[in-house]
Amino acid sequence: MPCVFLQCLGDFVAKFIFCKKIPPSFIQPLSLILNMLKTACFFIGFLLSFWLKAQQLPLETYTPAQGLVDARINKIFQDSKGRMYFLTREGFSIFDGQRFDNYGTANNIGTEIFNDIVEDKNGTTRIFSFSGNVYTVTGNSITIDSSKKDILQETNKVFDIGNNEKLVLTNHFVLKEKNNAYKKLAINIPTSNYHDIENAIRFNNYLIFSSSNDNNRFKIYLYNYQTEQLCDSIINSRMLVTTANKEKVCFFSDSWHQYDTTALNNGKLKVIPFFLEETVPKNFSVSFAQFDNDNNLWLVSREKGYCRINPVNKKLTYYTTEEGILNSASSIFEDNEKNYWFISSGRGVQKLQRSPLVKVDAIDHNKLEFVSGISSSENNEAYINTSNGIFFANKKISSKKIEDRYSFYWQGQYWQFTDYKTLAGSGGTVFHMEQLIEHFVPKDIQTSHTAIDKEGRLLIAGNTVLLINKNYSLAYYKLPYFCDNVIADDNNTYWCFLRSNYVIRLELQNNVFVRTYYKLLYDLNPRYAIKWDNNIFMIGTRMNGIKIFQWQHEDLRPLGTIDKKNGLSNNFVNVLLQKNSKRLLAGTGTGLDMISFNAGDTIIENLSARNTIFSSFNNLVALKDSSVLCHTLDGQLFRLENADSLSSNFIPKVFIKDILVNSKPVDVTTQHRFTYNNNNFTFRVSAPSFLDNRNMKFHFVLTGNGGQWEQQTTSADFQTNNLLPGKYELAVTVQYPGKFYPDHQLRYAFVVTPPFWRTWWFIALTILLITGLIFSLVRRYYQRQLEKQKIVLEKELAIEQERTRMSRELHDGLGSMLSGIKHSFAAMRNQLALSDSESLKFHSNIDKLNESIKELRNISHSMASDSLLKYGLENSLRDYCRNISEPGVLTISFTAIDTGSIQLTEEQSFHIFRIVQELLQNILKHADAKHAILQISYNAKRLYIAVEDDGKGFEMNEIKHKKGLGLKNIETRVKILKGRIDYQSSSLKGTSVLIEVPCDAKNN
């Protein structure tokens, strides 16, 4: 890391200087000082990188400080979901790459020694303790079974032997288990003998274990646990170390041996020579051995670490304490992703992460020393120049030591600049540059990067672009400044990005370079450029990361930048290589980065940092097998494996491990509805993958109730509080570092139910009740109003009856008397002799008496409804219209249509008469009308009454808000008659009133 710090320091100083306003005369000396500072920082970082070369393994250590329940691990197991189980002497831990779930004294499990674990077909795991307890893990719950404690005490190993059966080895006997029923198997060994059957190894249907007597004579037994028979035994020294896979059973006593597997399958023990006898390292004290899933044999030494032997090429790979491996190594476990987990007694566990970046220490059994340069041939085969020889196509072709780093391979020869002005090939071809290039200056052509165009022509950059044809003819172009590499496209066009920030495009015409484009790109500081797809250029710069340009409309246009802010290991980019259409490799001053472009998203993975490598990567070469050779400035060589070659056919699973609601766990599989007051959620997602698991990204999107909440983080937990009632869906997208696996998405739908007073049925019931209550109150109100109106009408009816009686009395009594008096006076007039004056007075009194009689009749008619009873409604209305009409003032015409069949009650006739009477009186008093029409008609059991005038009318809004007592009485009578009334009026256009009243017809 010191080199990273120094590089960052140089970048900071550069930005500080150029952000200030400095006079132009000071810029050049300041630039010189800055360059010196940057160079010093770079070389100090280069020297310090040797200090960091000791540990270059991608190791990660887990102890109780990192969350492990205990550092004394007995066994590691991986379940079908991908989770890791660590069985220790004080509990067990479950690890999914994001968190540890520990089960020990803190979980009331107590101090238990856990030795082995099995997983059933239903996904539940059973963990066997030394005390005889069996712990069953189902989801997030754990149950303890102590019922078989008497026979399961001192359990050491448990094998899954298929057919839903398990084989349990204890310190005392062998048990076969099926459906939680245990059967003790018979083993006929003399009771005086000591046996270590608890450490037996299993091969098919057999157990192989040793036994000894008091004289320390050892015997090896072969036991068939299906037939419960000892099949064979041999006298041998004790098997100190044993291991087996599907093809071999190996053991170490005084030396390494193995059993003949054909004989084993026939129930016989036969020792044969060890298949790796010549390969096993000497003086490597082995305490444990194990085959991994690729049949590599691992030897474990408590003092020296681990040695892996490839049985195919017999290659030995050591993992030692000098490289960071913990001492006291005791066991090894390989997970589904081909990561290795090293158990160190009492010191926890180390994960050796599978990495595509592998150090190349030797080629063709030749150990590599300092690597000075690499390049690629026309056929994408690697040329490697080292301090102890030259290698090509994985073979050593020369022991010659080339001091000059500017060496490459082309046309079946390796080439070098011998004195910066002579290019010599190993086949004898020599180019004297001073004779071929005008005004040639030594070191005009010098670069560690060569290129070969599609025609197989060699391109060399520097202060001059040199093209060598396959017939060794030359073309060159003198550049105004130094260029690190030349880009050749498919159209015989060549691009040069100069360190002076100029860009030059050249075209080859008749073996002569012609410049077709020349432009200054400010603040670019290019160091290496490549052409991407669609005329896009990726330019590695000295201080600004990777600049992206596009050739469009005959000009270069900037598109964007990738730098340390985006995750690049360093802004000093030495080299670029296009891995495929979506991946770019960048060698920087402090590491190697993989840049992935995926659907608008740019992901940067620091490949070298994962291996704790912080060297400057200065050259990358793509090989035929899609792997990449990577060269560092400090002389190291690495191979970046093709991702397909690292495939483990493992697809990580993603699931919701826990849901905490108001800090209390709920059942993930069944719980999808939560009450309104249980609305604080914590979702814990599990995505068991252990390839750079610290840099996994989790994208949470919670949608529902008209809102959306989003979170992208390296944490697998998502928390949200105070969710309102509604339907929600949580979408979780897991993004894996380096795109080892495609993005995985998980969805979980749930509902927060509202309180009962906010449910639809409660609201509907409440509305119904309120509506019913309002209806009841309104109905009661109107009933009371109707009762009041009925009382008023009854009073009016009584008054009307009294008026009728009085009218009849007046008409029959007083009217008759006055008529008699009139006739008496008339008779007296003929009998009396009166003077003219007396006769005049007499006639005047008779006239007054006539007027009194007439007035008495008017009063009698206005008070009485007796005419209604006597003459009917139609005649009464006609008579009334005739009586109130005044010629020259108001003429009222009356019309009756089809009213002969109508049958009205006395009460109906009375109310209709009063309604018409009120309407006509309103016309007389307010309308200023000259003419009025009253029409009654009968149709379909309904009586229609129409009253119209040609008066001044009124505004309808006024009549709605200012109803007088007369109109209210009219509407009340209409309601009593169960009819309806409609007004039509406007200013200066008269008024029309239509009344509709239901009534019966006469029975014929």
PDB file of C-alpha atoms in Angstrom, residues 282-285 300-307 318-322 325-329:
ATOM      1  CA  LYS A 282      10.932 -35.001   0.937  1.00  0.00           C
ATOM      2  CA  ASN A 283      11.300 -33.562   4.422  1.00  0.00           C
ATOM      3  CA  PHE A 284       7.676 -32.428   4.406  1.00  0.00           C
ATOM      4  CA  SER A 285       6.248 -33.858   7.615  1.00  0.00           C
ATOM      5  CA  VAL A 300      -0.726 -30.640   5.282  1.00  0.00           C
ATOM      6  CA  SER A 301       2.230 -29.928   7.553  1.00  0.00           C
ATOM      7  CA  ARG A 302       1.722 -28.207  10.879  1.00  0.00           C
ATOM      8  CA  GLU A 303       5.068 -26.465  10.546  1.00  0.00           C
ATOM      9  CA  LYS A 304       5.382 -25.734   6.813  1.00  0.00           C
ATOM     10  CA  GLY A 305       1.857 -25.231   5.579  1.00  0.00           C
ATOM     11  CA  TYR A 306       0.317 -26.913   2.543  1.00  0.00           C
ATOM     12  CA  CYS A 307       1.534 -28.647  -0.588  1.00  0.00           C
ATOM     13  CA  TYR A 318       3.320 -24.705  -1.900  1.00  0.00           C
ATOM     14  CA  TYR A 319       1.351 -22.434   0.389  1.00  0.00           C
ATOM     15  CA  THR A 320       3.667 -21.490   3.194  1.00  0.00           C
ATOM     16  CA  THR A 321       3.741 -19.304   6.260  1.00  0.00           C
ATOM     17  CA  GLU A 322       6.037 -16.911   4.372  1.00  0.00           C
ATOM     18  CA  ILE A 325      -0.508 -19.036   5.707  1.00  0.00           C
ATOM     19  CA  LEU A 326      -1.131 -19.551   9.422  1.00  0.00           C
ATOM     20  CA  ASN A 327       0.996 -22.183  11.063  1.00  0.00           C
ATOM     21  CA  SER A 328      -0.467 -25.131  12.981  1.00  0.00           C
ATOM     22  CA  ALA A 329      -2.262 -26.224   9.813  1.00  0.00           C
TER      23      ALA A 329
END
